[in-house]
Each structure stands twice: as structure tokens, then as C-alpha cells.
């Protein structure tokens, strides 16, 4: 694969294309700051296409219905990345970093399926939020010594809770629930790492957080937590009333650094 284009170079080249487009359609100059903001948005759009495996040519086939006229204007602007950008990449012999990463992940998954490794393969710390990562997980689990370690997975989730979480993209367990569903693994099949079982205080804290973060569809199942269990759950937690969001952010940063 060609090497990845550096983020700074892509940003500036997309900004130049945005300025050229503006110059051609409005007959005046687009300020550099505005061009850079557009470049960032275009870059994020390119990365989304790569991550979701969408062929850029398919974007032009979207039926916008009553918004067709506005969509035509959007498409005219997106021509920067749908038409011009691939040519720029080809001339520079470069790839977008996200697209290159997706191809590498797909190639690794294919290699593992073709020749399962005879040594342990552990994928740890990923929630499986990306389709390519889930494919890599599936390929690893097909091998004789493959394992996936999910960070912070809640092993108390039942099937009903799983369905509710799958319908709630903002839920902190959503990505892992989607990965398990894609892999055909039930939550009950996920094992706790040996030696990682929580003590009573941590178990009570986990239960409290699980209840606090229930998806809207299951809030009717909110459980009454006994006073003793609640006191144990929050026993080592610190409450800080910040004056404003800035003070809150600074406080969190200090604790994280500590």
C-alpha cells in the first residue's frame, strides 16, 4: 500500500481545494481560517466513508427527496473529495491514513483466517466499535489460541438489556454490545479474566453505575439498592462541586494526571 499522507499535509491540501472551489463559484477569496475548517470537515467525511466501507461513488446516488436542490449544492461542494481528492492522492502516491488502516486491518483478518496463528493472539482494549476491528476480532477467535479482552464490559447484562443497549448508541456499553451481536456471542458467554473479579465494594459500585446508566427503554427496571450497598459503592468516591465547567474540567484533569 502507498504510505499514508500526513494529517497536516492533507489538511492544507484540502484547504487549497476548498479555496479553489470557492473562488470558482463565488468569484472571491475564502479566508484561510474558513478554508481550514472546511478541510477538517471534509477530512472527517473522508474518514467516515473509509471506516464504514462506503464507496464514494455511492454518495452521489443518494435520493434526497424534498431536499434534492439543497443536496445538489452539497454534492457540488463534496466534489472536492469525491472527484478531485482521489486524483490528488494518486499523483502524490499517498493514501488517507484511515483508509490505509482499514485496508491493513482487513488484510490482517484475511491472513489470520487463511492461516490461523499457532501462537496466542490477544486483542485487548478495543470495544469493537469499527466494523474492521470486529472482523479482526472474529478472525482471532477462529484461531486455536485467539482471545478478545473487552475493556470495562458489564457481565451482568442480560438479553433484554442487550437489546435496549443496542438501540441506544450513546450508552457506554453500546460498542461492545454491538461487537458481541456481530460476533454471535451472548453476554453470558463473556468470562471475567482470572483474578479480575471485583471485590464487594467494586461489585456494588459496578451495580450502582449499571443502574445509573440504564438505557431509557429499561428504566422501569431500576433496582432499589440497599443503603449498606450504596454506602460501600460510594465509600472511596469524592464529590466535588465545581463553580463552572472550566473548573470541573481542570479538576478532572488533575485527578487523571494524579
PDB file of N, CA, C and O in Angstrom, residues 82-153:
ATOM      1  N   UNK A  82     -14.915  13.804  -3.569  1.00  0.00           N
ATOM      2  CA  UNK A  82     -15.415  12.670  -4.339  1.00  0.00           C
ATOM      3  C   UNK A  82     -14.719  12.555  -5.693  1.00  0.00           C
ATOM      4  O   UNK A  82     -14.547  11.451  -6.221  1.00  0.00           O
ATOM      5  N   UNK A  83     -14.315  13.691  -6.256  1.00  0.00           N
ATOM      6  CA  UNK A  83     -13.698  13.686  -7.586  1.00  0.00           C
ATOM      7  C   UNK A  83     -12.226  14.129  -7.550  1.00  0.00           C
ATOM      8  O   UNK A  83     -11.348  13.430  -8.055  1.00  0.00           O
ATOM      9  N   UNK A  84     -11.988  15.293  -6.967  1.00  0.00           N
ATOM     10  CA  UNK A  84     -10.639  15.875  -7.031  1.00  0.00           C
ATOM     11  C   UNK A  84      -9.649  15.164  -6.109  1.00  0.00           C
ATOM     12  O   UNK A  84      -8.497  14.928  -6.492  1.00  0.00           O
ATOM     13  N   UNK A  85     -10.076  14.817  -4.887  1.00  0.00           N
ATOM     14  CA  UNK A  85      -9.133  14.297  -3.909  1.00  0.00           C
ATOM     15  C   UNK A  85      -8.504  12.962  -4.323  1.00  0.00           C
ATOM     16  O   UNK A  85      -7.288  12.782  -4.148  1.00  0.00           O
ATOM     17  N   UNK A  86      -9.265  11.988  -4.857  1.00  0.00           N
ATOM     18  CA  UNK A  86      -8.613  10.744  -5.289  1.00  0.00           C
ATOM     19  C   UNK A  86      -7.497  10.981  -6.300  1.00  0.00           C
ATOM     20  O   UNK A  86      -6.470  10.285  -6.283  1.00  0.00           O
ATOM     21  N   UNK A  87      -7.672  11.969  -7.184  1.00  0.00           N
ATOM     22  CA  UNK A  87      -6.637  12.283  -8.170  1.00  0.00           C
ATOM     23  C   UNK A  87      -5.401  12.867  -7.483  1.00  0.00           C
ATOM     24  O   UNK A  87      -4.263  12.552  -7.852  1.00  0.00           O
ATOM     25  N   UNK A  88      -5.632  13.706  -6.469  1.00  0.00           N
ATOM     26  CA  UNK A  88      -4.508  14.285  -5.723  1.00  0.00           C
ATOM     27  C   UNK A  88      -3.709  13.181  -5.038  1.00  0.00           C
ATOM     28  O   UNK A  88      -2.473  13.161  -5.071  1.00  0.00           O
ATOM     29  N   UNK A  89      -4.437  12.243  -4.407  1.00  0.00           N
ATOM     30  CA  UNK A  89      -3.763  11.138  -3.725  1.00  0.00           C
ATOM     31  C   UNK A  89      -2.963  10.287  -4.709  1.00  0.00           C
ATOM     32  O   UNK A  89      -1.837   9.867  -4.418  1.00  0.00           O
ATOM     33  N   UNK A  90      -3.561  10.019  -5.867  1.00  0.00           N
ATOM     34  CA  UNK A  90      -2.874   9.188  -6.862  1.00  0.00           C
ATOM     35  C   UNK A  90      -1.596   9.864  -7.348  1.00  0.00           C
ATOM     36  O   UNK A  90      -0.544   9.213  -7.497  1.00  0.00           O
ATOM     37  N   UNK A  91      -1.663  11.175  -7.599  1.00  0.00           N
ATOM     38  CA  UNK A  91      -0.482  11.893  -8.065  1.00  0.00           C
ATOM     39  C   UNK A  91       0.615  11.922  -6.999  1.00  0.00           C
ATOM     40  O   UNK A  91       1.810  11.884  -7.313  1.00  0.00           O
ATOM     41  N   UNK A  92       0.204  11.987  -5.726  1.00  0.00           N
ATOM     42  CA  UNK A  92       1.188  12.054  -4.633  1.00  0.00           C
ATOM     43  C   UNK A  92       1.624  10.669  -4.179  1.00  0.00           C
ATOM     44  O   UNK A  92       2.535  10.560  -3.344  1.00  0.00           O
ATOM     45  N   UNK A  93       0.993   9.618  -4.729  1.00  0.00           N
ATOM     46  CA  UNK A  93       1.268   8.236  -4.302  1.00  0.00           C
ATOM     47  C   UNK A  93       1.108   8.115  -2.790  1.00  0.00           C
ATOM     48  O   UNK A  93       1.983   7.612  -2.082  1.00  0.00           O
ATOM     49  N   UNK A  94      -0.036   8.563  -2.309  1.00  0.00           N
ATOM     50  CA  UNK A  94      -0.347   8.521  -0.884  1.00  0.00           C
ATOM     51  C   UNK A  94      -1.775   7.997  -0.682  1.00  0.00           C
ATOM     52  O   UNK A  94      -2.571   7.954  -1.601  1.00  0.00           O
ATOM     53  N   UNK A  95      -2.080   7.596   0.560  1.00  0.00           N
ATOM     54  CA  UNK A  95      -3.423   7.192   0.948  1.00  0.00           C
ATOM     55  C   UNK A  95      -3.832   7.988   2.181  1.00  0.00           C
ATOM     56  O   UNK A  95      -2.980   8.447   2.951  1.00  0.00           O
ATOM     57  N   UNK A  96      -5.149   8.143   2.367  1.00  0.00           N
ATOM     58  CA  UNK A  96      -5.622   8.693   3.630  1.00  0.00           C
ATOM     59  C   UNK A  96      -5.303   7.685   4.728  1.00  0.00           C
ATOM     60  O   UNK A  96      -5.457   6.470   4.545  1.00  0.00           O
ATOM     61  N   UNK A  97      -4.888   8.181   5.877  1.00  0.00           N
ATOM     62  CA  UNK A  97      -4.452   7.297   6.961  1.00  0.00           C
ATOM     63  C   UNK A  97      -5.563   6.344   7.391  1.00  0.00           C
ATOM     64  O   UNK A  97      -5.320   5.162   7.640  1.00  0.00           O
ATOM     65  N   UNK A  98      -6.810   6.841   7.480  1.00  0.00           N
ATOM     66  CA  UNK A  98      -7.916   5.991   7.914  1.00  0.00           C
ATOM     67  C   UNK A  98      -8.178   4.883   6.903  1.00  0.00           C
ATOM     68  O   UNK A  98      -8.407   3.726   7.273  1.00  0.00           O
ATOM     69  N   UNK A  99      -8.154   5.229   5.622  1.00  0.00           N
ATOM     70  CA  UNK A  99      -8.381   4.222   4.582  1.00  0.00           C
ATOM     71  C   UNK A  99      -7.273   3.178   4.593  1.00  0.00           C
ATOM     72  O   UNK A  99      -7.530   1.978   4.416  1.00  0.00           O
ATOM     73  N   UNK A 100      -6.048   3.613   4.817  1.00  0.00           N
ATOM     74  CA  UNK A 100      -4.927   2.667   4.855  1.00  0.00           C
ATOM     75  C   UNK A 100      -5.048   1.729   6.051  1.00  0.00           C
ATOM     76  O   UNK A 100      -4.812   0.525   5.940  1.00  0.00           O
ATOM     77  N   UNK A 101      -5.426   2.305   7.197  1.00  0.00           N
ATOM     78  CA  UNK A 101      -5.599   1.473   8.389  1.00  0.00           C
ATOM     79  C   UNK A 101      -6.687   0.415   8.173  1.00  0.00           C
ATOM     80  O   UNK A 101      -6.519  -0.741   8.560  1.00  0.00           O
ATOM     81  N   UNK A 102      -7.802   0.818   7.550  1.00  0.00           N
ATOM     82  CA  UNK A 102      -8.893  -0.137   7.307  1.00  0.00           C
ATOM     83  C   UNK A 102      -8.432  -1.274   6.403  1.00  0.00           C
ATOM     84  O   UNK A 102      -8.771  -2.439   6.626  1.00  0.00           O
ATOM     85  N   UNK A 103      -7.655  -0.945   5.372  1.00  0.00           N
ATOM     86  CA  UNK A 103      -7.156  -1.986   4.464  1.00  0.00           C
ATOM     87  C   UNK A 103      -6.173  -2.912   5.165  1.00  0.00           C
ATOM     88  O   UNK A 103      -6.157  -4.130   4.934  1.00  0.00           O
ATOM     89  N   UNK A 104      -5.351  -2.354   6.043  1.00  0.00           N
ATOM     90  CA  UNK A 104      -4.405  -3.181   6.789  1.00  0.00           C
ATOM     91  C   UNK A 104      -5.138  -4.129   7.744  1.00  0.00           C
ATOM     92  O   UNK A 104      -4.779  -5.307   7.867  1.00  0.00           O
ATOM     93  N   UNK A 105      -6.162  -3.627   8.417  1.00  0.00           N
ATOM     94  CA  UNK A 105      -6.940  -4.471   9.322  1.00  0.00           C
ATOM     95  C   UNK A 105      -7.631  -5.587   8.553  1.00  0.00           C
ATOM     96  O   UNK A 105      -7.656  -6.744   8.991  1.00  0.00           O
ATOM     97  N   UNK A 106      -8.208  -5.239   7.397  1.00  0.00           N
ATOM     98  CA  UNK A 106      -8.882  -6.250   6.580  1.00  0.00           C
ATOM     99  C   UNK A 106      -7.886  -7.306   6.092  1.00  0.00           C
ATOM    100  O   UNK A 106      -8.187  -8.507   6.088  1.00  0.00           O
ATOM    101  N   UNK A 107      -6.700  -6.861   5.696  1.00  0.00           N
ATOM    102  CA  UNK A 107      -5.678  -7.799   5.223  1.00  0.00           C
ATOM    103  C   UNK A 107      -5.211  -8.717   6.347  1.00  0.00           C
ATOM    104  O   UNK A 107      -5.000  -9.915   6.145  1.00  0.00           O
ATOM    105  N   UNK A 108      -5.076  -8.148   7.568  1.00  0.00           N
ATOM    106  CA  UNK A 108      -4.642  -8.968   8.707  1.00  0.00           C
ATOM    107  C   UNK A 108      -5.693 -10.017   9.051  1.00  0.00           C
ATOM    108  O   UNK A 108      -5.373 -11.178   9.328  1.00  0.00           O
ATOM    109  N   UNK A 109      -6.969  -9.611   9.033  1.00  0.00           N
ATOM    110  CA  UNK A 109      -8.050 -10.558   9.322  1.00  0.00           C
ATOM    111  C   UNK A 109      -8.074 -11.675   8.287  1.00  0.00           C
ATOM    112  O   UNK A 109      -8.237 -12.854   8.624  1.00  0.00           O
ATOM    113  N   UNK A 110      -7.896 -11.315   7.026  1.00  0.00           N
ATOM    114  CA  UNK A 110      -7.878 -12.319   5.952  1.00  0.00           C
ATOM    115  C   UNK A 110      -6.691 -13.268   6.115  1.00  0.00           C
ATOM    116  O   UNK A 110      -6.826 -14.488   5.914  1.00  0.00           O
ATOM    117  N   UNK A 111      -5.541 -12.739   6.507  1.00  0.00           N
ATOM    118  CA  UNK A 111      -4.356 -13.576   6.692  1.00  0.00           C
ATOM    119  C   UNK A 111      -4.558 -14.560   7.842  1.00  0.00           C
ATOM    120  O   UNK A 111      -4.167 -15.727   7.758  1.00  0.00           O
ATOM    121  N   UNK A 112      -5.184 -14.096   8.939  1.00  0.00           N
ATOM    122  CA  UNK A 112      -5.431 -14.987  10.072  1.00  0.00           C
ATOM    123  C   UNK A 112      -6.428 -16.090   9.718  1.00  0.00           C
ATOM    124  O   UNK A 112      -6.296 -17.214  10.178  1.00  0.00           O
ATOM    125  N   UNK A 113      -7.436 -15.733   8.908  1.00  0.00           N
ATOM    126  CA  UNK A 113      -8.412 -16.759   8.524  1.00  0.00           C
ATOM    127  C   UNK A 113      -7.773 -17.793   7.603  1.00  0.00           C
ATOM    128  O   UNK A 113      -8.071 -18.984   7.687  1.00  0.00           O
ATOM    129  N   UNK A 114      -6.898 -17.328   6.707  1.00  0.00           N
ATOM    130  CA  UNK A 114      -6.249 -18.243   5.765  1.00  0.00           C
ATOM    131  C   UNK A 114      -5.242 -19.148   6.463  1.00  0.00           C
ATOM    132  O   UNK A 114      -5.102 -20.323   6.122  1.00  0.00           O
ATOM    133  N   UNK A 115      -4.539 -18.604   7.459  1.00  0.00           N
ATOM    134  CA  UNK A 115      -3.523 -19.382   8.173  1.00  0.00           C
ATOM    135  C   UNK A 115      -3.586 -19.009   9.653  1.00  0.00           C
ATOM    136  O   UNK A 115      -2.858 -18.122  10.113  1.00  0.00           O
ATOM    137  N   UNK A 116      -4.487 -19.647  10.417  1.00  0.00           N
ATOM    138  CA  UNK A 116      -4.627 -19.320  11.848  1.00  0.00           C
ATOM    139  C   UNK A 116      -3.288 -19.421  12.570  1.00  0.00           C
ATOM    140  O   UNK A 116      -2.579 -20.425  12.430  1.00  0.00           O
ATOM    141  N   UNK A 117      -2.898 -18.395  13.333  1.00  0.00           N
ATOM    142  CA  UNK A 117      -1.611 -18.413  14.039  1.00  0.00           C
ATOM    143  C   UNK A 117      -1.557 -19.564  15.049  1.00  0.00           C
ATOM    144  O   UNK A 117      -2.567 -19.897  15.677  1.00  0.00           O
ATOM    145  N   UNK A 118      -0.388 -20.168  15.200  1.00  0.00           N
ATOM    146  CA  UNK A 118      -0.218 -21.246  16.166  1.00  0.00           C
ATOM    147  C   UNK A 118       0.317 -20.709  17.492  1.00  0.00           C
ATOM    148  O   UNK A 118       0.801 -21.474  18.329  1.00  0.00           O
ATOM    149  N   UNK A 119       0.242 -19.414  17.668  1.00  0.00           N
ATOM    150  CA  UNK A 119       0.665 -18.783  18.911  1.00  0.00           C
ATOM    151  C   UNK A 119      -0.502 -17.934  19.432  1.00  0.00           C
ATOM    152  O   UNK A 119      -1.414 -17.605  18.677  1.00  0.00           O
ATOM    153  N   UNK A 120      -0.491 -17.574  20.702  1.00  0.00           N
ATOM    154  CA  UNK A 120      -1.597 -16.775  21.249  1.00  0.00           C
ATOM    155  C   UNK A 120      -1.744 -15.439  20.526  1.00  0.00           C
ATOM    156  O   UNK A 120      -0.755 -14.761  20.232  1.00  0.00           O
ATOM    157  N   UNK A 121      -2.973 -15.100  20.205  1.00  0.00           N
ATOM    158  CA  UNK A 121      -3.302 -13.799  19.613  1.00  0.00           C
ATOM    159  C   UNK A 121      -4.349 -13.153  20.511  1.00  0.00           C
ATOM    160  O   UNK A 121      -5.457 -13.677  20.649  1.00  0.00           O
ATOM    161  N   UNK A 122      -3.994 -12.047  21.140  1.00  0.00           N
ATOM    162  CA  UNK A 122      -4.895 -11.387  22.077  1.00  0.00           C
ATOM    163  C   UNK A 122      -5.190  -9.972  21.589  1.00  0.00           C
ATOM    164  O   UNK A 122      -4.261  -9.186  21.367  1.00  0.00           O
ATOM    165  N   UNK A 123      -6.468  -9.678  21.392  1.00  0.00           N
ATOM    166  CA  UNK A 123      -6.890  -8.316  21.059  1.00  0.00           C
ATOM    167  C   UNK A 123      -7.464  -7.720  22.335  1.00  0.00           C
ATOM    168  O   UNK A 123      -8.518  -8.148  22.815  1.00  0.00           O
ATOM    169  N   UNK A 124      -6.759  -6.757  22.907  1.00  0.00           N
ATOM    170  CA  UNK A 124      -7.149  -6.202  24.202  1.00  0.00           C
ATOM    171  C   UNK A 124      -7.335  -4.701  24.125  1.00  0.00           C
ATOM    172  O   UNK A 124      -6.589  -4.013  23.432  1.00  0.00           O
ATOM    173  N   UNK A 125      -8.333  -4.212  24.845  1.00  0.00           N
ATOM    174  CA  UNK A 125      -8.520  -2.768  24.967  1.00  0.00           C
ATOM    175  C   UNK A 125      -9.418  -2.151  23.923  1.00  0.00           C
ATOM    176  O   UNK A 125      -9.738  -0.965  24.001  1.00  0.00           O
ATOM    177  N   UNK A 126      -9.863  -2.913  22.920  1.00  0.00           N
ATOM    178  CA  UNK A 126     -10.741  -2.371  21.884  1.00  0.00           C
ATOM    179  C   UNK A 126     -12.185  -2.713  22.213  1.00  0.00           C
ATOM    180  O   UNK A 126     -12.491  -3.831  22.642  1.00  0.00           O
ATOM    181  N   UNK A 127     -13.074  -1.754  21.991  1.00  0.00           N
ATOM    182  CA  UNK A 127     -14.502  -2.009  22.212  1.00  0.00           C
ATOM    183  C   UNK A 127     -15.164  -2.613  20.982  1.00  0.00           C
ATOM    184  O   UNK A 127     -16.345  -2.945  21.021  1.00  0.00           O
ATOM    185  N   UNK A 128     -14.423  -2.718  19.862  1.00  0.00           N
ATOM    186  CA  UNK A 128     -15.016  -3.260  18.651  1.00  0.00           C
ATOM    187  C   UNK A 128     -15.983  -2.300  17.983  1.00  0.00           C
ATOM    188  O   UNK A 128     -16.946  -2.716  17.337  1.00  0.00           O
ATOM    189  N   UNK A 129     -15.721  -0.995  18.136  1.00  0.00           N
ATOM    190  CA  UNK A 129     -16.642  -0.002  17.589  1.00  0.00           C
ATOM    191  C   UNK A 129     -16.624   0.031  16.064  1.00  0.00           C
ATOM    192  O   UNK A 129     -17.614   0.408  15.446  1.00  0.00           O
ATOM    193  N   UNK A 130     -15.502  -0.361  15.446  1.00  0.00           N
ATOM    194  CA  UNK A 130     -15.381  -0.312  13.997  1.00  0.00           C
ATOM    195  C   UNK A 130     -15.631  -1.689  13.393  1.00  0.00           C
ATOM    196  O   UNK A 130     -15.257  -2.711  13.971  1.00  0.00           O
ATOM    197  N   UNK A 131     -16.238  -1.708  12.220  1.00  0.00           N
ATOM    198  CA  UNK A 131     -16.517  -2.976  11.540  1.00  0.00           C
ATOM    199  C   UNK A 131     -15.228  -3.733  11.256  1.00  0.00           C
ATOM    200  O   UNK A 131     -15.173  -4.960  11.394  1.00  0.00           O
ATOM    201  N   UNK A 132     -14.174  -3.021  10.880  1.00  0.00           N
ATOM    202  CA  UNK A 132     -12.903  -3.678  10.583  1.00  0.00           C
ATOM    203  C   UNK A 132     -12.295  -4.309  11.828  1.00  0.00           C
ATOM    204  O   UNK A 132     -11.678  -5.376  11.768  1.00  0.00           O
ATOM    205  N   UNK A 133     -12.464  -3.650  12.980  1.00  0.00           N
ATOM    206  CA  UNK A 133     -11.948  -4.209  14.220  1.00  0.00           C
ATOM    207  C   UNK A 133     -12.727  -5.456  14.605  1.00  0.00           C
ATOM    208  O   UNK A 133     -12.160  -6.446  15.093  1.00  0.00           O
ATOM    209  N   UNK A 134     -14.042  -5.422  14.391  1.00  0.00           N
ATOM    210  CA  UNK A 134     -14.856  -6.607  14.696  1.00  0.00           C
ATOM    211  C   UNK A 134     -14.466  -7.768  13.791  1.00  0.00           C
ATOM    212  O   UNK A 134     -14.439  -8.925  14.227  1.00  0.00           O
ATOM    213  N   UNK A 135     -14.147  -7.490  12.527  1.00  0.00           N
ATOM    214  CA  UNK A 135     -13.693  -8.551  11.620  1.00  0.00           C
ATOM    215  C   UNK A 135     -12.377  -9.144  12.107  1.00  0.00           C
ATOM    216  O   UNK A 135     -12.157 -10.357  12.033  1.00  0.00           O
ATOM    217  N   UNK A 136     -11.504  -8.294  12.635  1.00  0.00           N
ATOM    218  CA  UNK A 136     -10.232  -8.766  13.172  1.00  0.00           C
ATOM    219  C   UNK A 136     -10.475  -9.638  14.411  1.00  0.00           C
ATOM    220  O   UNK A 136      -9.824 -10.672  14.598  1.00  0.00           O
ATOM    221  N   UNK A 137     -11.423  -9.201  15.251  1.00  0.00           N
ATOM    222  CA  UNK A 137     -11.770  -9.994  16.431  1.00  0.00           C
ATOM    223  C   UNK A 137     -12.287 -11.373  16.024  1.00  0.00           C
ATOM    224  O   UNK A 137     -11.902 -12.397  16.600  1.00  0.00           O
ATOM    225  N   UNK A 138     -13.170 -11.395  15.026  1.00  0.00           N
ATOM    226  CA  UNK A 138     -13.741 -12.668  14.568  1.00  0.00           C
ATOM    227  C   UNK A 138     -12.659 -13.601  14.055  1.00  0.00           C
ATOM    228  O   UNK A 138     -12.654 -14.801  14.352  1.00  0.00           O
ATOM    229  N   UNK A 139     -11.712 -13.036  13.305  1.00  0.00           N
ATOM    230  CA  UNK A 139     -10.630 -13.853  12.764  1.00  0.00           C
ATOM    231  C   UNK A 139      -9.744 -14.389  13.883  1.00  0.00           C
ATOM    232  O   UNK A 139      -9.295 -15.540  13.843  1.00  0.00           O
ATOM    233  N   UNK A 140      -9.493 -13.569  14.899  1.00  0.00           N
ATOM    234  CA  UNK A 140      -8.672 -14.013  16.020  1.00  0.00           C
ATOM    235  C   UNK A 140      -9.362 -15.138  16.785  1.00  0.00           C
ATOM    236  O   UNK A 140      -8.721 -16.125  17.188  1.00  0.00           O
ATOM    237  N   UNK A 141     -10.667 -15.005  16.988  1.00  0.00           N
ATOM    238  CA  UNK A 141     -11.400 -16.009  17.765  1.00  0.00           C
ATOM    239  C   UNK A 141     -11.545 -17.325  17.013  1.00  0.00           C
ATOM    240  O   UNK A 141     -11.779 -18.368  17.623  1.00  0.00           O
ATOM    241  N   UNK A 142     -11.416 -17.272  15.685  1.00  0.00           N
ATOM    242  CA  UNK A 142     -11.474 -18.511  14.911  1.00  0.00           C
ATOM    243  C   UNK A 142     -10.205 -19.349  15.089  1.00  0.00           C
ATOM    244  O   UNK A 142     -10.210 -20.557  14.840  1.00  0.00           O
ATOM    245  N   UNK A 143      -9.125 -18.713  15.502  1.00  0.00           N
ATOM    246  CA  UNK A 143      -7.871 -19.420  15.699  1.00  0.00           C
ATOM    247  C   UNK A 143      -7.885 -20.229  16.983  1.00  0.00           C
ATOM    248  O   UNK A 143      -8.708 -19.997  17.880  1.00  0.00           O
ATOM    249  N   UNK A 144      -6.976 -21.175  17.114  1.00  0.00           N
ATOM    250  CA  UNK A 144      -6.954 -22.054  18.288  1.00  0.00           C
ATOM    251  C   UNK A 144      -6.564 -21.346  19.584  1.00  0.00           C
ATOM    252  O   UNK A 144      -6.923 -21.786  20.671  1.00  0.00           O
ATOM    253  N   UNK A 145      -5.817 -20.251  19.478  1.00  0.00           N
ATOM    254  CA  UNK A 145      -5.328 -19.565  20.674  1.00  0.00           C
ATOM    255  C   UNK A 145      -5.697 -18.082  20.666  1.00  0.00           C
ATOM    256  O   UNK A 145      -4.952 -17.246  21.176  1.00  0.00           O
ATOM    257  N   UNK A 146      -6.837 -17.759  20.050  1.00  0.00           N
ATOM    258  CA  UNK A 146      -7.264 -16.372  19.957  1.00  0.00           C
ATOM    259  C   UNK A 146      -8.125 -15.958  21.132  1.00  0.00           C
ATOM    260  O   UNK A 146      -8.896 -16.760  21.672  1.00  0.00           O
ATOM    261  N   UNK A 147      -7.988 -14.710  21.552  1.00  0.00           N
ATOM    262  CA  UNK A 147      -8.793 -14.183  22.659  1.00  0.00           C
ATOM    263  C   UNK A 147      -9.033 -12.702  22.453  1.00  0.00           C
ATOM    264  O   UNK A 147      -8.209 -11.997  21.862  1.00  0.00           O
ATOM    265  N   UNK A 148     -10.181 -12.245  22.946  1.00  0.00           N
ATOM    266  CA  UNK A 148     -10.517 -10.821  22.912  1.00  0.00           C
ATOM    267  C   UNK A 148     -10.817 -10.381  24.337  1.00  0.00           C
ATOM    268  O   UNK A 148     -11.602 -11.028  25.040  1.00  0.00           O
ATOM    269  N   UNK A 149     -10.169  -9.314  24.776  1.00  0.00           N
ATOM    270  CA  UNK A 149     -10.382  -8.781  26.122  1.00  0.00           C
ATOM    271  C   UNK A 149     -11.110  -7.445  25.987  1.00  0.00           C
ATOM    272  O   UNK A 149     -10.548  -6.474  25.481  1.00  0.00           O
ATOM    273  N   UNK A 150     -12.358  -7.414  26.423  1.00  0.00           N
ATOM    274  CA  UNK A 150     -13.177  -6.203  26.310  1.00  0.00           C
ATOM    275  C   UNK A 150     -12.959  -5.315  27.534  1.00  0.00           C
ATOM    276  O   UNK A 150     -13.043  -5.787  28.670  1.00  0.00           O
ATOM    277  N   UNK A 151     -12.674  -4.035  27.336  1.00  0.00           N
ATOM    278  CA  UNK A 151     -12.382  -3.152  28.472  1.00  0.00           C
ATOM    279  C   UNK A 151     -13.661  -2.654  29.154  1.00  0.00           C
ATOM    280  O   UNK A 151     -14.506  -2.022  28.540  1.00  0.00           O
ATOM    281  N   UNK A 152     -13.797  -2.979  30.433  1.00  0.00           N
ATOM    282  CA  UNK A 152     -14.926  -2.439  31.185  1.00  0.00           C
ATOM    283  C   UNK A 152     -16.267  -3.022  30.800  1.00  0.00           C
ATOM    284  O   UNK A 152     -17.303  -2.366  30.993  1.00  0.00           O
ATOM    285  N   UNK A 153     -16.288  -4.245  30.262  1.00  0.00           N
ATOM    286  CA  UNK A 153     -17.566  -4.840  29.880  1.00  0.00           C
ATOM    287  C   UNK A 153     -18.360  -5.214  31.129  1.00  0.00           C
ATOM    288  O   UNK A 153     -17.808  -5.695  32.117  1.00  0.00           O
TER     289      UNK A 153
END
